[in-house]
């Protein structure tokens, strides 16, 4: 099968996001200019550089009560900061609660019963018991082709690691089992690892 996206795929469901999988989930916390906290998951998320450490997430579509985007991007435009909270398998249900489209200014931490803590380097809340939190200062927001498609890039200026996830000097993902997004409404979880050494190692 071959199709051109501009012509449509002819399938019952769009295969695109099932092709690029698994995708890590960036559980993005932000705070608006009035001090109201927001928390939302984004599966268009990844790390993009080592030095300095940098991450990105992409937001697609818009809400009626926000100017041409969603709450996270609107808040980040105002404050220039956000936090990436890493999602563990045990948090799958509360993470899903925070994916609901709610009126601007709603505190998803409070609505989902998620404990929050204050970030150290930025004025933003974070998920208190997440396996890791990446505090970020925005470097740029890029508008992509299409309606309401934005990529937010941030430099990581603070890192929180949950103590039980650090084993023998390494951040051990098997201690918390990262949740990842597949296609459609499907998710997967990382429980097993294997190592490959590069030819130059």
CSV table of C-alpha atoms in Angstrom, one decimal:
chain,number,residue,atom,x,y,z
A,1,UNK,CA,0.0,0.0,0.0
A,2,UNK,CA,1.1,3.5,-0.8
A,3,UNK,CA,-0.7,6.8,-0.2
A,4,UNK,CA,0.0,10.5,-0.4
A,5,UNK,CA,-1.2,12.2,2.8
A,6,UNK,CA,-2.8,15.0,0.8
A,7,UNK,CA,-5.0,12.5,-1.0
A,8,UNK,CA,-6.0,10.5,2.1
A,9,UNK,CA,-5.2,6.9,3.2
A,10,UNK,CA,-8.6,5.3,2.7
A,11,UNK,CA,-8.3,3.4,6.0
A,12,UNK,CA,-10.8,3.5,8.9
A,13,UNK,CA,-8.1,5.2,11.0
A,14,UNK,CA,-5.1,7.3,10.3
A,15,UNK,CA,-2.0,5.1,10.3
A,16,UNK,CA,0.6,7.9,10.7
A,17,UNK,CA,0.9,8.0,14.5
A,18,UNK,CA,1.0,4.2,14.5
A,19,UNK,CA,4.0,4.2,12.3
A,20,UNK,CA,6.2,6.4,14.4
A,21,UNK,CA,6.2,4.4,17.6
A,22,UNK,CA,6.7,4.0,20.5
A,23,UNK,CA,6.8,7.7,21.5
A,24,UNK,CA,7.8,8.9,24.9
A,25,UNK,CA,5.2,11.0,26.7
A,26,UNK,CA,6.0,14.5,27.8
A,27,UNK,CA,3.7,15.3,30.7
A,28,UNK,CA,4.1,19.0,30.4
A,29,UNK,CA,3.4,21.3,33.4
A,30,UNK,CA,3.1,25.0,32.9
A,31,UNK,CA,1.9,28.1,34.7
A,32,UNK,CA,0.1,31.1,33.2
A,33,UNK,CA,0.8,34.7,33.9
A,34,UNK,CA,-1.8,34.7,36.6
A,35,UNK,CA,-0.2,31.9,38.5
A,36,UNK,CA,-2.6,29.1,37.5
A,37,UNK,CA,-1.0,25.7,36.9
A,38,UNK,CA,-1.7,23.4,34.0
A,39,UNK,CA,-0.7,19.8,33.3
A,40,UNK,CA,-1.2,17.9,30.0
A,41,UNK,CA,0.4,14.9,28.2
A,42,UNK,CA,2.0,15.2,24.7
A,43,UNK,CA,3.3,12.3,22.8
A,44,UNK,CA,5.1,14.4,20.2
A,45,UNK,CA,8.0,14.8,22.7
A,46,UNK,CA,11.7,13.9,22.8
A,47,UNK,CA,15.2,15.0,23.8
A,48,UNK,CA,17.0,16.7,21.1
A,49,UNK,CA,20.5,17.7,22.4
A,50,UNK,CA,23.1,16.8,25.0
A,51,UNK,CA,25.1,20.0,25.7
A,52,UNK,CA,23.3,21.9,26.8
A,53,UNK,CA,20.5,19.4,27.4
A,54,UNK,CA,17.4,20.3,25.4
A,55,UNK,CA,14.0,18.8,24.8
A,56,UNK,CA,11.0,19.5,22.5
A,57,UNK,CA,7.3,18.9,22.4
A,58,UNK,CA,4.8,19.6,19.7
A,59,UNK,CA,1.2,20.8,20.2
A,60,UNK,CA,-1.4,20.3,17.5
A,61,UNK,CA,-4.9,21.7,17.2
A,62,UNK,CA,-6.4,24.6,19.3
A,63,UNK,CA,-9.0,25.3,22.0
A,64,UNK,CA,-11.8,27.7,21.5
A,65,UNK,CA,-10.9,29.6,24.7
A,66,UNK,CA,-7.2,30.0,23.8
A,67,UNK,CA,-5.7,32.1,21.0
A,68,UNK,CA,-4.9,29.6,18.2
A,69,UNK,CA,-3.3,26.9,20.3
A,70,UNK,CA,-3.7,24.9,23.6
A,71,UNK,CA,-3.2,25.9,27.2
A,72,UNK,CA,0.4,24.6,27.5
A,73,UNK,CA,1.7,26.7,24.6
A,74,UNK,CA,-0.3,29.7,25.6
A,75,UNK,CA,1.1,29.6,29.2
A,76,UNK,CA,4.6,29.0,28.0
A,77,UNK,CA,4.4,32.0,25.7
A,78,UNK,CA,3.5,34.1,28.7
A,79,UNK,CA,6.1,32.8,31.2
A,80,UNK,CA,8.9,31.3,29.1
A,81,UNK,CA,9.2,28.1,31.2
A,82,UNK,CA,7.8,24.6,31.5
A,83,UNK,CA,8.5,21.3,33.2
A,84,UNK,CA,8.6,17.8,31.6
A,85,UNK,CA,7.3,15.2,34.0
A,86,UNK,CA,8.2,11.6,33.1
A,87,UNK,CA,5.2,9.2,33.1
A,88,UNK,CA,5.5,5.9,34.8
A,89,UNK,CA,3.1,3.0,34.1
A,90,UNK,CA,1.6,3.3,37.6
A,91,UNK,CA,0.5,6.9,36.6
A,92,UNK,CA,-1.3,5.9,33.4
A,93,UNK,CA,-4.8,6.6,34.7
A,94,UNK,CA,-4.2,9.9,36.2
A,95,UNK,CA,-2.1,11.0,33.2
A,96,UNK,CA,-5.1,10.1,31.1
A,97,UNK,CA,-7.4,12.3,33.2
A,98,UNK,CA,-5.2,15.3,32.5
A,99,UNK,CA,-5.7,14.8,28.7
A,100,UNK,CA,-9.2,16.0,28.9
A,101,UNK,CA,-10.0,19.3,27.2
A,102,UNK,CA,-11.0,21.7,30.1
A,103,UNK,CA,-11.6,25.4,30.4
A,104,UNK,CA,-8.5,27.6,30.3
A,105,UNK,CA,-7.2,28.1,33.8
A,106,UNK,CA,-8.3,24.7,35.2
A,107,UNK,CA,-5.7,23.1,37.5
A,108,UNK,CA,-5.3,19.5,36.3
A,109,UNK,CA,-3.2,18.7,39.3
A,110,UNK,CA,-6.1,19.4,41.5
A,111,UNK,CA,-8.7,17.8,39.3
A,112,UNK,CA,-6.8,14.5,39.0
A,113,UNK,CA,-5.6,14.5,42.6
A,114,UNK,CA,-1.9,14.7,41.6
A,115,UNK,CA,0.5,15.9,44.3
A,116,UNK,CA,2.5,18.9,43.1
A,117,UNK,CA,5.8,20.4,44.1
A,118,UNK,CA,7.4,23.7,43.2
A,119,UNK,CA,10.3,23.6,40.7
A,120,UNK,CA,13.7,24.8,41.8
A,121,UNK,CA,15.0,26.9,38.8
A,122,UNK,CA,11.8,28.1,37.2
A,123,UNK,CA,8.4,29.4,38.4
A,124,UNK,CA,6.4,26.3,37.6
A,125,UNK,CA,4.8,23.3,39.4
A,126,UNK,CA,5.9,19.7,38.8
A,127,UNK,CA,4.5,16.3,39.5
A,128,UNK,CA,5.9,15.6,43.0
A,129,UNK,CA,6.4,11.9,42.7
A,130,UNK,CA,7.3,11.5,39.0
A,131,UNK,CA,10.3,9.3,38.3
A,132,UNK,CA,12.0,12.4,36.9
A,133,UNK,CA,11.3,16.1,36.2
A,134,UNK,CA,13.1,18.3,33.6
A,135,UNK,CA,12.8,22.0,34.4
A,136,UNK,CA,13.0,23.9,31.1
A,137,UNK,CA,13.5,27.5,29.9
A,138,UNK,CA,12.1,28.1,26.5
A,139,UNK,CA,14.6,28.7,23.7
A,140,UNK,CA,12.1,29.0,20.9
A,141,UNK,CA,8.6,28.3,19.7
A,142,UNK,CA,8.3,27.3,16.1
A,143,UNK,CA,5.1,27.4,14.1
A,144,UNK,CA,4.9,24.5,11.7
A,145,UNK,CA,2.8,24.2,8.5
A,146,UNK,CA,-0.9,23.5,9.2
A,147,UNK,CA,-3.4,24.9,11.6
A,148,UNK,CA,-2.2,25.4,15.2
A,149,UNK,CA,1.0,23.2,14.9
A,150,UNK,CA,3.7,24.5,17.2
A,151,UNK,CA,7.0,23.0,18.5
A,152,UNK,CA,8.3,24.2,21.8
A,153,UNK,CA,12.0,23.9,22.4
A,154,UNK,CA,13.5,24.2,25.9
A,155,UNK,CA,16.8,24.1,27.6
A,156,UNK,CA,16.9,21.8,30.7
A,157,UNK,CA,18.1,23.9,33.6
A,158,UNK,CA,17.2,21.6,36.4
A,159,UNK,CA,16.7,17.8,36.8
A,160,UNK,CA,14.9,15.9,39.6
A,161,UNK,CA,15.5,12.2,39.9
A,162,UNK,CA,13.4,10.1,42.2
A,163,UNK,CA,15.8,8.3,44.6
A,164,UNK,CA,14.4,4.8,44.0
A,165,UNK,CA,15.1,5.2,40.3
A,166,UNK,CA,18.9,5.7,40.7
A,167,UNK,CA,20.5,2.2,41.0
A,168,UNK,CA,24.3,1.7,41.0
A,169,UNK,CA,24.8,5.2,39.6
A,170,UNK,CA,22.5,4.8,36.7
A,171,UNK,CA,18.9,6.1,36.1
A,172,UNK,CA,17.2,2.7,35.9
A,173,UNK,CA,13.9,2.9,33.9
A,174,UNK,CA,12.9,-0.6,34.9
A,175,UNK,CA,12.3,0.7,38.4
A,176,UNK,CA,9.3,2.7,37.2
A,177,UNK,CA,8.5,1.3,33.7
A,178,UNK,CA,8.1,4.2,31.3
A,179,UNK,CA,4.7,4.6,29.6
A,180,UNK,CA,4.9,5.2,25.8
A,181,UNK,CA,2.3,6.1,23.2
A,182,UNK,CA,1.6,3.8,20.3
A,183,UNK,CA,-0.9,4.5,17.5
A,184,UNK,CA,-4.6,5.1,17.9
A,185,UNK,CA,-5.5,4.8,21.6
A,186,UNK,CA,-2.8,2.2,22.2
A,187,UNK,CA,0.0,2.5,24.8
A,188,UNK,CA,3.0,0.3,25.7
A,189,UNK,CA,5.3,0.0,28.7
A,190,UNK,CA,9.0,-0.6,28.9
A,191,UNK,CA,9.9,-3.6,31.2
A,192,UNK,CA,12.9,-5.2,29.5
A,193,UNK,CA,16.2,-3.8,28.3
A,194,UNK,CA,19.1,-5.1,26.2
A,195,UNK,CA,22.4,-3.5,25.4
A,196,UNK,CA,24.2,-3.0,22.1
A,197,UNK,CA,27.7,-1.8,22.0
A,198,UNK,CA,28.7,0.5,19.1
A,199,UNK,CA,31.6,-0.6,16.8
A,200,UNK,CA,33.7,2.3,18.3
A,201,UNK,CA,33.0,1.5,21.9
